[in-house]
């Protein structure tokens, strides 16, 4: 008998890009979620609009281990062009559902995989004589068969469809018809459900489904951001798509229909960040979303904002570099380029969320910090966090929250003071008060990216210049206290891991895996830069820390080495940078190897 | 908010404007440009114009990039806010400033290097977006601050001091601006204050992107005989398409203008623009005729100046984007942040 | 009696920018050189064309210590607007020459300074009744008086003038007249020469006078570079000015008058480096000179060239950052931004010359390395090296030199092979052969900044991508062996210093100074990145190394920490970043302090 | 050097050109664009044109930026060199390539996002420098690859699929190119191969910067009813200023062209350009009339196509810079490096 994999399996679907499979796949994903099982989904898509292969991977795990896994327990093959590699990718003992309308090349068959032929196209022809309707229903058909095999309740699918097509009940009906049809066929022709299956859990968590980019956009709304200059780039664009939709909902004047926000599609990233800086200078909360190539283009102006102390929030949804790299694959390869962006001596505040929940809260914090510290703040996420849909704990909002606008002098305050000097830090917190254009004659000053003294005047004098840049260094450093502290889970073992962002699920799963073998490791996840003192203490407490990150050059480790008191030898790099979301098996293996090496030394 | 600025110089004989300020009150730091630099005359014209318009200095935001020309904002309206950004990126910064606070009076100053080489894209797209601002390009055909290389507005065949000849045709920022959909396009000469001051006033009264290309000779690097951006050459080859006057109160139109060659346009802010002595084959409200006119002049070796194009129906970036009338910076955070109830309601659909 | 300072003094001249003082100052400088004394000169100028203060500092040192010194032994005051600070800047016991045509404010006088009033303007009016001529001679007059005081031989001045105005003898004559006039006045009215003076040394070294930028330009000529895309920026522009002049001399076809080079003034730095990359792709040796802001703008395309493996040489003549910073002041603040330029995982070869001599030879090597390793090579100099005129040992050229064009397949070689794949390293040196467009049908391939496999084909596959970027990492690393090794002077003491580029003179002087007190330190100057194994060995051999560099954030130290096996604690930062050329006194003091701290610990 | 390429398909019935190659030999990789994408028709036209011109594939260098359009070079002439650079920077890379090797046949392909937004400055300045290349802009009014945002060539009021209206006026690359001094400017439609193929051939035969704006609908994001860059809308509103034919051998002019409306121009490479059925108020050799014509058409809602402007006296970047005739890459290092004697002599003046 086959091993049972109840509420613990990977379902993978092969599609053709641009063929409209998203809603069918998402339906399967959500239905498992609605069955009360922890689940995640990853869309593996090409840099193309139509015709190339894409895959959708769903991992259900009662234990909550939902990082990407390379295993495949149930495959739905909807792309004839990849069928050979698809079959090869199934784990031994797995299942392979395919459209048997056209016969499968016998040579591709495997003995250790159970093939599930369903004549999907044929069934469709019968059920939907109208070609147009049939095309629309093309993908949804496999959902029914999959539901039968995997024991997903039809009622859940029905509920979800009703919600999705609340305004078009006829569509809900047609979809359900397609689903029932293949469900029936599968049930009648095979033993359903399979050992690989869902078993409904009564408690459905109070979660939402949201992408990291969506959560960032929502964060921008809740931070009170009003201006964005942006330029399209995968995987960052959807921050703006969602922000635009949210503005229609939350920022539209009911009477005039006008928006309380300016969304400016710029001509490039130089302009995009320039717009953000201009708006930040004038007192608006402004942001710009981008990815690697855009970050490179923003370098000059980021240095300008740093030196002139203008707040602006930059989202870098990281993708595989260098250069154009793999725009639809994930990496954490801009940590160092972001921390030290621009020529000359600079250093920038980074926020490093791991999931949509943090995307939301950190985004709000990014605006607070940008205005408090009067400097660019970069929020670094990645394609996996940003573009995939995540089951996320419901977000909540503290209605007592008061945005930290930093030291901005009002007209009344200016009225009272003798004379205003832009860069004079009079209370020793390294931050000087600023004023906004248009507010009061006494607040006016001239801002420049060239050498200036603490009064804001042009200078070419060494001592005056040094005074200003030294304060800048201290100012940015002082933000460490305000940044979200690292997540530390136990600090009692000899060895620890350090990780960042979207690695967290895979790393935690790996630690759980190792713990089963009695290998215990401490866990720390960095969430901000400059690093918190707690991060230093954690490193201090360990003989070795394995720094797990998704880039080739150990960028987080480099930053830790340079910016904490850690010894280099304390930090051992563990790197995965092939562009796929981190997988726990690979991490486990590498950790095991690294520990063995430690012990044998 | 409006504040009554204490005039810096209390000399009674000096004329005050409606804000109670004298022209001196609109001055800035001492210029560090070369003696005789055209840019300093532009500064003088700006001071004159904003004083005449009685603009409250603190409502003005001065913006620039990098270059000798981009130093100009330091030299006028020291009570205004100013930002000296990086080379070629003033336009984007201005766009952001306008987005944040549409009530600011934005005055951007740039150079031909700053706007036509490194900043061409931003200049063009800002014109296209019709950002509500006055954009002055101090055009001298060279890169002054980096010591006299040809800029993209240098005429073909014009020479540098050392004899190097420019092989390429010039980019005419006025034509580009019209092509991009700028709603107010003019050209003038730093040496012609009588023409320049009313143009600046008109540009500031215009709603939308008001562009003025000012030929502004560089005495250090491009004012010699074989230059086509010298004082002499410009003076000799200037061709005024139409002289303009800006009249703020309708009643005060007293000067008698010639019939047939005079045209009056009412601007967005109610002031009236009088176009006098218009060339017969010229119509600044028709982009096609305007472009033809400019190119015809150029072919004859003339520099068409004056108001070259105006679109009075111009709507700015905010109107295009249907952005609210209140400056975004003035919206209270309570208005902007929807609160927890809204967040919970919104999340009901996210599953 | 005043202390004598024979062949060991600092002469400082205050001028007004744009007033044409350059030739007068240069004449004084050269005349000391022609007196056989080691000497250096620094032009301290503002970011302005005309009217603001500038200073010219000449340091003569028989011992050869010609780094910048803050002391002033002899001052020539030609700028009334700075006279107060100029007087204040003179070292006790020093001399102050000024134009006494207008009386000096008595209150500014100092007792410990000898004032030397010379009625320069008055003398000029007498000597040159024609106003036009007088204006031309305005500056040269002080040269004569200075020569009298400082004991500079008139015959040397005459020789130099004759050479300069070889084609305009009348000008040489007028200049000499102005010189003789004030020389006479000084000799007649004061005891000349002063204790501060030149005493001619018979052996005039076989040196040339050249700027670092000039030497880079000459290096480009001798490297056979043919294409440059460039955009003006201080302090890099003069590389092109000189390159253009050299092309007129060395690269012009006598018959057609046409140039064997393309000098393309680009519209910005993005285009400038793009032009270099396009030319490099097609097989030309191409370069682009820039400074900080330009480097920032080049970030995206530098990553492209790195990933696609296109040779291009970039000069970064560093100036004070961040942002526009102080464009006419010097710093070494782009070391880290250059080494890791561009988003994603990248690393670049750096060459770090210290003087014009190295500028020349390293430039040639930069082209060899760019083509050999098929990657961007950055030559980092600074404003001080680049724009000041340096006495430099005569350059020589090995006529047997064969440029290293790297692995480029010729038509004949292509004819023979089966099939060409762009990124296939078949001999294990991490470098794949390339082909040039237009050469042979078999050489054609498609080059892309997006993910590609070792065959050059587009890929989104992890393993294929990793194979390529791993080789890139190893390839750049392997260049360490080829780069100029560090200059190491003794490695026998407990403590050593590490420095880079233009710091060398001041550091060496400081070491000599400390040696007088019995404090002995070893010396190493880094000249390339990735670091040579010798650099690592040097660090290994020391308990502590003081890393002396001109930036705020200890960028060289950071790079050493990340890219050698050095322990962090071994590297102690010593930083000077006020924008003036490094001065030995400051270094000495800081080193002394640092060593004291070491000892007391 | 010239090589005789072995034809890939030895089928005897397939016509061979002078290089002995069939059309198949000029094909590239299989397109991964959407079925029906205009860009694929442009590819087909390019293949046809370069086959007819018998260009040796390995002398061609294909260049592009980033975008669906920028993928085009992969799909033709797989025996040519190709470079897929970064977004908006193809023009500079092409400039460098031309500088290095002026004998290469440069074919640059770009999109409206690539050339008119991020790359506007480079596009404009490359046109201004008259870099000797064919530059095709596959113009669909949207950013295809990033899923359908408006590009800068989108017409004002045109709509996205989801109903969003474009508030801004379009940038017309043809006008920009003429304004910048490009020496060959044309427009066509991906759906009109009869017009496009001769234009490509003419552009390749032209010496200098040859620019073709090709309306190339995006079926996935901008081919709906309210789009002004759809197949239907373009087909309905296209207005051919003049039909052109390229005739390589003088003898072969046999077709009888209508008198008065036909004009023949001899190109740099000796081939003759026949302009047929010219609109009477159109003259592609006069930039002023040409610009007026294009704008007049646009005002009427028409898209002027065909050869819009040509300057036969065009000289390219090399001539402007007085750069030698031999491709720089072919100069032997011995010629370029002056040697020690020269170095010593030169240093005699450096003191
Ligand atoms: C990114 C960058 N590149 C180059 C420079 C150097 N730079 C400063 S001003 C300038 C040109 C200025 O020319 P223009 O705008 O015409 O001003 P002008 O001095 O002629 O008034 C250049 C190239 C810079 N500051 N930043
Ligand atoms: C620096 C940078 N910014 C953004 C992108 C993302 N991007 C890729 S293609 C593209 C637009 C392409 O539009 P267009 O040139 O019109 O080509 P089309 O796909 O419409 O043919 C953008 C913005 C990028 N690759 N690089
Ligand atoms: S260099 Fe030219 S542009 Fe600059 S200040 Fe002097 S005259 Fe004016
Ligand atoms: S998205 Fe549009 S432009 Fe891109 S391939 Fe598809 S149809 Fe063509
Ligand atoms: Mg200029
Ligand atoms: Mg497009």
PDB file of C-alpha atoms in Angstrom, chain D residues 7-133:
ATOM      1  CA  UNK D   7      22.409  27.250 -46.558  1.00  0.00           C
ATOM      2  CA  UNK D   8      20.588  25.503 -43.750  1.00  0.00           C
ATOM      3  CA  UNK D   9      17.943  23.989 -45.960  1.00  0.00           C
ATOM      4  CA  UNK D  10      19.200  22.545 -49.175  1.00  0.00           C
ATOM      5  CA  UNK D  11      15.788  22.414 -50.780  1.00  0.00           C
ATOM      6  CA  UNK D  12      16.447  23.289 -54.418  1.00  0.00           C
ATOM      7  CA  UNK D  13      13.151  25.023 -55.063  1.00  0.00           C
ATOM      8  CA  UNK D  14      13.802  27.746 -52.492  1.00  0.00           C
ATOM      9  CA  UNK D  15      15.097  30.912 -54.087  1.00  0.00           C
ATOM     10  CA  UNK D  16      18.603  31.925 -53.188  1.00  0.00           C
ATOM     11  CA  UNK D  17      19.899  35.463 -53.030  1.00  0.00           C
ATOM     12  CA  UNK D  18      23.297  36.708 -54.163  1.00  0.00           C
ATOM     13  CA  UNK D  19      24.900  35.356 -51.030  1.00  0.00           C
ATOM     14  CA  UNK D  20      23.495  31.977 -51.988  1.00  0.00           C
ATOM     15  CA  UNK D  21      21.141  32.032 -49.042  1.00  0.00           C
ATOM     16  CA  UNK D  22      17.468  31.341 -48.824  1.00  0.00           C
ATOM     17  CA  UNK D  23      15.026  33.252 -46.735  1.00  0.00           C
ATOM     18  CA  UNK D  24      15.111  30.483 -44.162  1.00  0.00           C
ATOM     19  CA  UNK D  25      18.776  31.245 -43.649  1.00  0.00           C
ATOM     20  CA  UNK D  26      17.837  34.645 -42.334  1.00  0.00           C
ATOM     21  CA  UNK D  27      15.473  33.305 -39.744  1.00  0.00           C
ATOM     22  CA  UNK D  28      16.218  33.148 -36.061  1.00  0.00           C
ATOM     23  CA  UNK D  29      15.018  31.324 -32.990  1.00  0.00           C
ATOM     24  CA  UNK D  30      11.351  30.506 -32.613  1.00  0.00           C
ATOM     25  CA  UNK D  31       9.427  33.492 -31.346  1.00  0.00           C
ATOM     26  CA  UNK D  32       8.202  33.360 -27.771  1.00  0.00           C
ATOM     27  CA  UNK D  33       5.964  36.374 -28.250  1.00  0.00           C
ATOM     28  CA  UNK D  34       2.193  36.143 -28.066  1.00  0.00           C
ATOM     29  CA  UNK D  35       0.491  34.679 -31.086  1.00  0.00           C
ATOM     30  CA  UNK D  36      -0.495  37.607 -33.263  1.00  0.00           C
ATOM     31  CA  UNK D  37       1.927  40.088 -31.742  1.00  0.00           C
ATOM     32  CA  UNK D  38       2.791  42.799 -34.236  1.00  0.00           C
ATOM     33  CA  UNK D  39       6.455  42.419 -33.454  1.00  0.00           C
ATOM     34  CA  UNK D  40       6.538  39.030 -35.136  1.00  0.00           C
ATOM     35  CA  UNK D  41       5.350  40.600 -38.388  1.00  0.00           C
ATOM     36  CA  UNK D  42       8.150  43.121 -38.127  1.00  0.00           C
ATOM     37  CA  UNK D  43      10.544  40.212 -37.725  1.00  0.00           C
ATOM     38  CA  UNK D  44       9.159  38.671 -40.874  1.00  0.00           C
ATOM     39  CA  UNK D  45       9.581  41.935 -42.755  1.00  0.00           C
ATOM     40  CA  UNK D  46      13.162  42.281 -41.573  1.00  0.00           C
ATOM     41  CA  UNK D  47      13.950  38.756 -42.679  1.00  0.00           C
ATOM     42  CA  UNK D  48      12.453  39.456 -46.049  1.00  0.00           C
ATOM     43  CA  UNK D  49      14.322  42.720 -46.453  1.00  0.00           C
ATOM     44  CA  UNK D  50      17.759  41.523 -45.431  1.00  0.00           C
ATOM     45  CA  UNK D  51      17.354  38.459 -47.591  1.00  0.00           C
ATOM     46  CA  UNK D  52      16.429  40.593 -50.565  1.00  0.00           C
ATOM     47  CA  UNK D  53      19.399  42.835 -49.904  1.00  0.00           C
ATOM     48  CA  UNK D  54      21.612  39.757 -49.724  1.00  0.00           C
ATOM     49  CA  UNK D  55      23.293  40.953 -46.570  1.00  0.00           C
ATOM     50  CA  UNK D  56      25.930  38.567 -45.261  1.00  0.00           C
ATOM     51  CA  UNK D  57      24.445  37.588 -41.884  1.00  0.00           C
ATOM     52  CA  UNK D  58      27.703  37.668 -39.994  1.00  0.00           C
ATOM     53  CA  UNK D  59      28.273  41.312 -40.945  1.00  0.00           C
ATOM     54  CA  UNK D  60      25.036  42.227 -39.216  1.00  0.00           C
ATOM     55  CA  UNK D  61      24.970  43.201 -35.562  1.00  0.00           C
ATOM     56  CA  UNK D  62      21.523  43.152 -33.979  1.00  0.00           C
ATOM     57  CA  UNK D  63      20.985  45.287 -30.922  1.00  0.00           C
ATOM     58  CA  UNK D  64      18.151  45.857 -28.512  1.00  0.00           C
ATOM     59  CA  UNK D  65      17.154  46.950 -25.038  1.00  0.00           C
ATOM     60  CA  UNK D  66      14.571  45.220 -22.864  1.00  0.00           C
ATOM     61  CA  UNK D  67      10.927  44.568 -23.677  1.00  0.00           C
ATOM     62  CA  UNK D  68       8.911  42.248 -25.890  1.00  0.00           C
ATOM     63  CA  UNK D  69      10.054  44.307 -28.866  1.00  0.00           C
ATOM     64  CA  UNK D  70      13.621  44.024 -27.694  1.00  0.00           C
ATOM     65  CA  UNK D  71      13.363  40.253 -27.970  1.00  0.00           C
ATOM     66  CA  UNK D  72      12.949  40.611 -31.735  1.00  0.00           C
ATOM     67  CA  UNK D  73      16.666  40.321 -32.579  1.00  0.00           C
ATOM     68  CA  UNK D  74      16.609  36.732 -31.352  1.00  0.00           C
ATOM     69  CA  UNK D  75      14.045  35.881 -33.972  1.00  0.00           C
ATOM     70  CA  UNK D  76      15.909  36.777 -37.137  1.00  0.00           C
ATOM     71  CA  UNK D  77      19.337  36.180 -38.616  1.00  0.00           C
ATOM     72  CA  UNK D  78      20.593  33.633 -36.145  1.00  0.00           C
ATOM     73  CA  UNK D  79      23.940  33.786 -37.908  1.00  0.00           C
ATOM     74  CA  UNK D  80      24.323  37.424 -37.003  1.00  0.00           C
ATOM     75  CA  UNK D  81      25.790  38.727 -33.779  1.00  0.00           C
ATOM     76  CA  UNK D  82      23.281  40.011 -31.312  1.00  0.00           C
ATOM     77  CA  UNK D  83      23.239  41.972 -28.098  1.00  0.00           C
ATOM     78  CA  UNK D  84      20.310  42.311 -25.801  1.00  0.00           C
ATOM     79  CA  UNK D  85      21.464  45.156 -23.576  1.00  0.00           C
ATOM     80  CA  UNK D  86      19.593  46.823 -20.750  1.00  0.00           C
ATOM     81  CA  UNK D  87      16.377  48.791 -20.798  1.00  0.00           C
ATOM     82  CA  UNK D  88      16.658  51.982 -22.798  1.00  0.00           C
ATOM     83  CA  UNK D  89      20.374  51.849 -23.515  1.00  0.00           C
ATOM     84  CA  UNK D  90      20.596  50.106 -26.850  1.00  0.00           C
ATOM     85  CA  UNK D  91      21.335  53.359 -28.650  1.00  0.00           C
ATOM     86  CA  UNK D  92      24.520  54.011 -26.705  1.00  0.00           C
ATOM     87  CA  UNK D  93      25.707  50.462 -27.174  1.00  0.00           C
ATOM     88  CA  UNK D  94      25.029  50.815 -30.891  1.00  0.00           C
ATOM     89  CA  UNK D  95      26.969  54.072 -30.936  1.00  0.00           C
ATOM     90  CA  UNK D  96      29.945  52.319 -29.380  1.00  0.00           C
ATOM     91  CA  UNK D  97      29.629  49.417 -31.796  1.00  0.00           C
ATOM     92  CA  UNK D  98      29.549  51.767 -34.746  1.00  0.00           C
ATOM     93  CA  UNK D  99      32.524  53.678 -33.391  1.00  0.00           C
ATOM     94  CA  UNK D 100      34.505  50.473 -33.069  1.00  0.00           C
ATOM     95  CA  UNK D 101      33.535  48.925 -36.348  1.00  0.00           C
ATOM     96  CA  UNK D 102      31.928  51.196 -38.889  1.00  0.00           C
ATOM     97  CA  UNK D 103      31.622  48.397 -41.406  1.00  0.00           C
ATOM     98  CA  UNK D 104      29.099  46.472 -39.368  1.00  0.00           C
ATOM     99  CA  UNK D 105      25.493  46.590 -40.466  1.00  0.00           C
ATOM    100  CA  UNK D 106      23.757  47.695 -37.300  1.00  0.00           C
ATOM    101  CA  UNK D 107      20.109  46.870 -36.792  1.00  0.00           C
ATOM    102  CA  UNK D 108      18.676  48.161 -33.550  1.00  0.00           C
ATOM    103  CA  UNK D 109      15.223  47.163 -32.380  1.00  0.00           C
ATOM    104  CA  UNK D 110      13.480  48.926 -29.579  1.00  0.00           C
ATOM    105  CA  UNK D 111      10.062  49.525 -28.103  1.00  0.00           C
ATOM    106  CA  UNK D 112       8.136  52.647 -27.270  1.00  0.00           C
ATOM    107  CA  UNK D 113       8.870  52.177 -23.576  1.00  0.00           C
ATOM    108  CA  UNK D 114      12.487  51.434 -24.290  1.00  0.00           C
ATOM    109  CA  UNK D 115      12.996  54.420 -26.601  1.00  0.00           C
ATOM    110  CA  UNK D 116      10.552  57.077 -25.493  1.00  0.00           C
ATOM    111  CA  UNK D 117      10.601  56.802 -21.734  1.00  0.00           C
ATOM    112  CA  UNK D 118      13.761  55.491 -20.137  1.00  0.00           C
ATOM    113  CA  UNK D 119      15.710  55.706 -23.368  1.00  0.00           C
ATOM    114  CA  UNK D 120      14.464  59.018 -24.785  1.00  0.00           C
ATOM    115  CA  UNK D 121      17.748  60.814 -24.181  1.00  0.00           C
ATOM    116  CA  UNK D 122      19.822  58.129 -25.840  1.00  0.00           C
ATOM    117  CA  UNK D 123      17.431  57.758 -28.756  1.00  0.00           C
ATOM    118  CA  UNK D 124      17.454  61.500 -29.356  1.00  0.00           C
ATOM    119  CA  UNK D 125      21.190  61.930 -29.081  1.00  0.00           C
ATOM    120  CA  UNK D 126      21.963  58.946 -31.257  1.00  0.00           C
ATOM    121  CA  UNK D 127      19.710  60.388 -33.920  1.00  0.00           C
ATOM    122  CA  UNK D 128      21.472  63.716 -33.481  1.00  0.00           C
ATOM    123  CA  UNK D 129      24.862  62.083 -33.943  1.00  0.00           C
ATOM    124  CA  UNK D 130      23.528  60.388 -37.047  1.00  0.00           C
ATOM    125  CA  UNK D 131      25.007  57.058 -36.063  1.00  0.00           C
ATOM    126  CA  UNK D 132      24.975  54.882 -39.158  1.00  0.00           C
ATOM    127  CA  UNK D 133      22.376  52.266 -38.288  1.00  0.00           C
TER     128      UNK D 133
END
